[in-house]
Amino acid sequence: MAKTSTPRPVRCYHCRHPFEISAKAMTVSCPKCSKKLLVEDVTISNTHSVTRLQTCGRIVVKPKGRIIADLIEAHQGIEALGIVEAKVVRGGTIVIGPKAKWQGDCHTPSLTVKLGAVINSGHFVVPDESPGN
Ligand SMILES: [Zn+2]
């Protein structure tokens, strides 16, 4: 946890508007589209099924975690150590761990796949420098 109050840059995952927030903020509203944004890190340690999981922070899928979603987006990156089943995954740096099982399209500027990871399906765009990333 950051203890300084230095503003940190984030980008709205609804309208892509970039702005700065206080380092301590957990949730904020976008100054442009006024939609709420999750900015904290998300840890998935068991089965989690949602339509969308989006954060300006990081997503970590623990070895026993399983995330099932249409869209997974984490601007600070995704560390997949468990099971990821998605239609589309976008993120900062994505790491697919040695025991991970992955299914879904992947758009990221930087990808690491550890030896032993299982990728069942997915269209990978790396590096993806589009505004969505
Ligand atoms: Zn916005």
PDB file of C-alpha atoms and ligand atoms in Angstrom:
ATOM      1  CA  MET A   1       0.000   0.000   0.000  1.00  0.00           C
ATOM      2  CA  ALA A   2       1.343   3.394  -0.969  1.00  0.00           C
ATOM      3  CA  LYS A   3       1.663   5.751   1.943  1.00  0.00           C
ATOM      4  CA  THR A   4       2.380   8.888  -0.014  1.00  0.00           C
ATOM      5  CA  SER A   5      -0.348  11.089  -1.378  1.00  0.00           C
ATOM      6  CA  THR A   6       1.378  11.520  -4.715  1.00  0.00           C
ATOM      7  CA  PRO A   7      -1.257  11.550  -7.402  1.00  0.00           C
ATOM      8  CA  ARG A   8      -1.135   8.613  -9.730  1.00  0.00           C
ATOM      9  CA  PRO A   9      -2.246   8.546 -13.325  1.00  0.00           C
ATOM     10  CA  VAL A  10      -5.181   6.348 -14.280  1.00  0.00           C
ATOM     11  CA  ARG A  11      -7.264   5.961 -17.371  1.00  0.00           C
ATOM     12  CA  CYS A  12     -11.018   5.550 -17.467  1.00  0.00           C
ATOM     13  CA  TYR A  13     -11.967   2.109 -18.810  1.00  0.00           C
ATOM     14  CA  HIS A  14     -15.306   3.418 -20.003  1.00  0.00           C
ATOM     15  CA  CYS A  15     -14.267   6.434 -22.092  1.00  0.00           C
ATOM     16  CA  ARG A  16     -10.428   6.100 -21.990  1.00  0.00           C
ATOM     17  CA  HIS A  17     -10.039   9.567 -20.475  1.00  0.00           C
ATOM     18  CA  PRO A  18      -6.695   9.846 -18.641  1.00  0.00           C
ATOM     19  CA  PHE A  19      -6.594  11.665 -15.295  1.00  0.00           C
ATOM     20  CA  GLU A  20      -4.886  11.611 -11.911  1.00  0.00           C
ATOM     21  CA  ILE A  21      -6.173  10.340  -8.610  1.00  0.00           C
ATOM     22  CA  SER A  22      -4.936  10.392  -5.063  1.00  0.00           C
ATOM     23  CA  ALA A  23      -2.786   7.380  -4.286  1.00  0.00           C
ATOM     24  CA  LYS A  24      -5.148   6.442  -1.465  1.00  0.00           C
ATOM     25  CA  ALA A  25      -8.326   6.457  -3.531  1.00  0.00           C
ATOM     26  CA  MET A  26     -10.092   3.110  -3.820  1.00  0.00           C
ATOM     27  CA  THR A  27     -12.930   4.093  -6.093  1.00  0.00           C
ATOM     28  CA  VAL A  28     -13.284   7.270  -8.106  1.00  0.00           C
ATOM     29  CA  SER A  29     -15.622   8.740 -10.657  1.00  0.00           C
ATOM     30  CA  CYS A  30     -14.303   9.702 -14.056  1.00  0.00           C
ATOM     31  CA  PRO A  31     -14.307  13.506 -14.443  1.00  0.00           C
ATOM     32  CA  LYS A  32     -15.312  13.141 -18.065  1.00  0.00           C
ATOM     33  CA  CYS A  33     -18.036  10.489 -18.223  1.00  0.00           C
ATOM     34  CA  SER A  34     -18.813  10.487 -14.436  1.00  0.00           C
ATOM     35  CA  LYS A  35     -18.933   6.713 -14.323  1.00  0.00           C
ATOM     36  CA  LYS A  36     -17.512   4.977 -11.292  1.00  0.00           C
ATOM     37  CA  LEU A  37     -14.126   3.360 -11.611  1.00  0.00           C
ATOM     38  CA  LEU A  38     -12.504   0.687  -9.532  1.00  0.00           C
ATOM     39  CA  VAL A  39      -8.866   1.632  -8.977  1.00  0.00           C
ATOM     40  CA  GLU A  40      -7.761  -0.897  -6.377  1.00  0.00           C
ATOM     41  CA  ASP A  41      -6.109  -4.231  -7.028  1.00  0.00           C
ATOM     42  CA  VAL A  42      -8.349  -7.270  -7.277  1.00  0.00           C
ATOM     43  CA  THR A  43      -7.311 -10.711  -6.020  1.00  0.00           C
ATOM     44  CA  ILE A  44      -9.253 -13.747  -7.161  1.00  0.00           C
ATOM     45  CA  SER A  45      -8.746 -16.645  -4.781  1.00  0.00           C
ATOM     46  CA  ASN A  46     -11.777 -18.802  -5.588  1.00  0.00           C
ATOM     47  CA  THR A  47     -14.298 -19.144  -8.409  1.00  0.00           C
ATOM     48  CA  HIS A  48     -15.598 -15.788  -9.500  1.00  0.00           C
ATOM     49  CA  SER A  49     -18.082 -15.428 -12.339  1.00  0.00           C
ATOM     50  CA  VAL A  50     -18.960 -11.950 -13.584  1.00  0.00           C
ATOM     51  CA  THR A  51     -19.803 -10.210 -16.817  1.00  0.00           C
ATOM     52  CA  ARG A  52     -17.015  -7.684 -16.549  1.00  0.00           C
ATOM     53  CA  LEU A  53     -14.119  -7.286 -14.186  1.00  0.00           C
ATOM     54  CA  GLN A  54     -12.360  -3.985 -14.748  1.00  0.00           C
ATOM     55  CA  THR A  55      -9.949  -2.039 -12.611  1.00  0.00           C
ATOM     56  CA  CYS A  56      -7.338   0.656 -13.072  1.00  0.00           C
ATOM     57  CA  GLY A  57      -5.194  -1.424 -10.719  1.00  0.00           C
ATOM     58  CA  ARG A  58      -3.981  -5.004 -10.992  1.00  0.00           C
ATOM     59  CA  ILE A  59      -5.755  -8.341 -11.070  1.00  0.00           C
ATOM     60  CA  VAL A  60      -4.128 -11.379  -9.515  1.00  0.00           C
ATOM     61  CA  VAL A  61      -5.707 -14.791 -10.047  1.00  0.00           C
ATOM     62  CA  LYS A  62      -4.359 -17.023  -7.293  1.00  0.00           C
ATOM     63  CA  PRO A  63      -3.413 -20.670  -7.995  1.00  0.00           C
ATOM     64  CA  LYS A  64      -6.812 -21.839  -6.702  1.00  0.00           C
ATOM     65  CA  GLY A  65      -8.655 -18.919  -8.221  1.00  0.00           C
ATOM     66  CA  ARG A  66     -10.835 -19.104 -11.278  1.00  0.00           C
ATOM     67  CA  ILE A  67     -12.239 -16.093 -13.076  1.00  0.00           C
ATOM     68  CA  ILE A  68     -15.004 -16.472 -15.627  1.00  0.00           C
ATOM     69  CA  ALA A  69     -15.969 -13.255 -17.422  1.00  0.00           C
ATOM     70  CA  ASP A  70     -16.782 -11.714 -20.767  1.00  0.00           C
ATOM     71  CA  LEU A  71     -14.256  -8.972 -20.254  1.00  0.00           C
ATOM     72  CA  ILE A  72     -11.299  -8.722 -17.914  1.00  0.00           C
ATOM     73  CA  GLU A  73      -9.337  -5.478 -17.927  1.00  0.00           C
ATOM     74  CA  ALA A  74      -6.635  -4.310 -15.545  1.00  0.00           C
ATOM     75  CA  HIS A  75      -4.515  -1.349 -16.528  1.00  0.00           C
ATOM     76  CA  GLN A  76      -1.695  -2.127 -14.098  1.00  0.00           C
ATOM     77  CA  GLY A  77      -1.473  -5.702 -15.271  1.00  0.00           C
ATOM     78  CA  ILE A  78      -2.760  -9.200 -14.720  1.00  0.00           C
ATOM     79  CA  GLU A  79      -1.015 -12.091 -13.045  1.00  0.00           C
ATOM     80  CA  ALA A  80      -2.766 -15.339 -13.856  1.00  0.00           C
ATOM     81  CA  LEU A  81      -1.701 -18.208 -11.606  1.00  0.00           C
ATOM     82  CA  GLY A  82      -5.023 -20.056 -11.708  1.00  0.00           C
ATOM     83  CA  ILE A  83      -7.784 -20.394 -14.297  1.00  0.00           C
ATOM     84  CA  VAL A  84      -8.820 -17.562 -16.596  1.00  0.00           C
ATOM     85  CA  GLU A  85     -11.856 -18.076 -18.823  1.00  0.00           C
ATOM     86  CA  ALA A  86     -12.801 -14.934 -20.679  1.00  0.00           C
ATOM     87  CA  LYS A  87     -13.861 -13.692 -24.057  1.00  0.00           C
ATOM     88  CA  VAL A  88     -11.435 -10.780 -23.962  1.00  0.00           C
ATOM     89  CA  VAL A  89      -8.633  -9.938 -21.569  1.00  0.00           C
ATOM     90  CA  ARG A  90      -6.926  -6.550 -21.704  1.00  0.00           C
ATOM     91  CA  GLY A  91      -4.254  -5.338 -19.459  1.00  0.00           C
ATOM     92  CA  GLY A  92      -0.942  -3.781 -18.784  1.00  0.00           C
ATOM     93  CA  THR A  93       1.686  -6.477 -18.434  1.00  0.00           C
ATOM     94  CA  ILE A  94       0.096  -9.920 -18.445  1.00  0.00           C
ATOM     95  CA  VAL A  95       1.837 -12.863 -16.832  1.00  0.00           C
ATOM     96  CA  ILE A  96       0.450 -16.358 -17.335  1.00  0.00           C
ATOM     97  CA  GLY A  97       1.950 -18.508 -14.625  1.00  0.00           C
ATOM     98  CA  PRO A  98       3.326 -22.056 -14.869  1.00  0.00           C
ATOM     99  CA  LYS A  99       0.156 -23.737 -13.577  1.00  0.00           C
ATOM    100  CA  ALA A 100      -2.328 -21.365 -15.154  1.00  0.00           C
ATOM    101  CA  LYS A 101      -5.039 -22.378 -17.577  1.00  0.00           C
ATOM    102  CA  TRP A 102      -6.000 -19.671 -20.034  1.00  0.00           C
ATOM    103  CA  GLN A 103      -8.883 -19.311 -22.418  1.00  0.00           C
ATOM    104  CA  GLY A 104      -9.690 -16.063 -24.161  1.00  0.00           C
ATOM    105  CA  ASP A 105      -8.443 -13.337 -26.425  1.00  0.00           C
ATOM    106  CA  CYS A 106      -5.575 -11.356 -25.034  1.00  0.00           C
ATOM    107  CA  HIS A 107      -4.659  -7.747 -25.779  1.00  0.00           C
ATOM    108  CA  THR A 108      -1.611  -6.496 -23.954  1.00  0.00           C
ATOM    109  CA  PRO A 109       1.494  -4.410 -24.513  1.00  0.00           C
ATOM    110  CA  SER A 110       3.587  -7.066 -22.799  1.00  0.00           C
ATOM    111  CA  LEU A 111       3.014 -10.779 -22.233  1.00  0.00           C
ATOM    112  CA  THR A 112       4.961 -13.414 -20.335  1.00  0.00           C
ATOM    113  CA  VAL A 113       3.918 -17.044 -20.504  1.00  0.00           C
ATOM    114  CA  LYS A 114       5.687 -19.325 -18.064  1.00  0.00           C
ATOM    115  CA  LEU A 115       6.680 -22.833 -19.023  1.00  0.00           C
ATOM    116  CA  GLY A 116       3.828 -25.177 -18.120  1.00  0.00           C
ATOM    117  CA  ALA A 117       1.017 -22.727 -18.663  1.00  0.00           C
ATOM    118  CA  VAL A 118      -1.884 -24.149 -20.660  1.00  0.00           C
ATOM    119  CA  ILE A 119      -3.486 -21.923 -23.270  1.00  0.00           C
ATOM    120  CA  ASN A 120      -6.643 -23.572 -24.539  1.00  0.00           C
ATOM    121  CA  SER A 121      -7.805 -20.898 -26.920  1.00  0.00           C
ATOM    122  CA  GLY A 122      -7.482 -17.237 -27.633  1.00  0.00           C
ATOM    123  CA  HIS A 123      -6.383 -14.708 -30.166  1.00  0.00           C
ATOM    124  CA  PHE A 124      -3.329 -12.929 -28.834  1.00  0.00           C
ATOM    125  CA  VAL A 125      -2.473  -9.375 -29.853  1.00  0.00           C
ATOM    126  CA  VAL A 126       0.955  -8.527 -28.431  1.00  0.00           C
ATOM    127  CA  PRO A 127       1.998  -5.812 -28.276  1.00  0.00           C
ATOM    128  CA  ASP A 128      -1.333  -4.067 -28.512  1.00  0.00           C
ATOM    129  CA  GLU A 129      -0.715  -0.323 -28.411  1.00  0.00           C
ATOM    130  CA  SER A 130      -4.303   0.607 -29.260  1.00  0.00           C
ATOM    131  CA  PRO A 131      -6.048   3.167 -27.056  1.00  0.00           C
ATOM    132  CA  GLY A 132      -7.822   0.343 -25.263  1.00  0.00           C
ATOM    133  CA  ASN A 133      -4.564  -0.663 -23.675  1.00  0.00           C
TER     134      ASN A 133
HETATM  135 ZN    ZN B   1     -14.751   8.113 -18.323  1.00  0.00          ZN
END
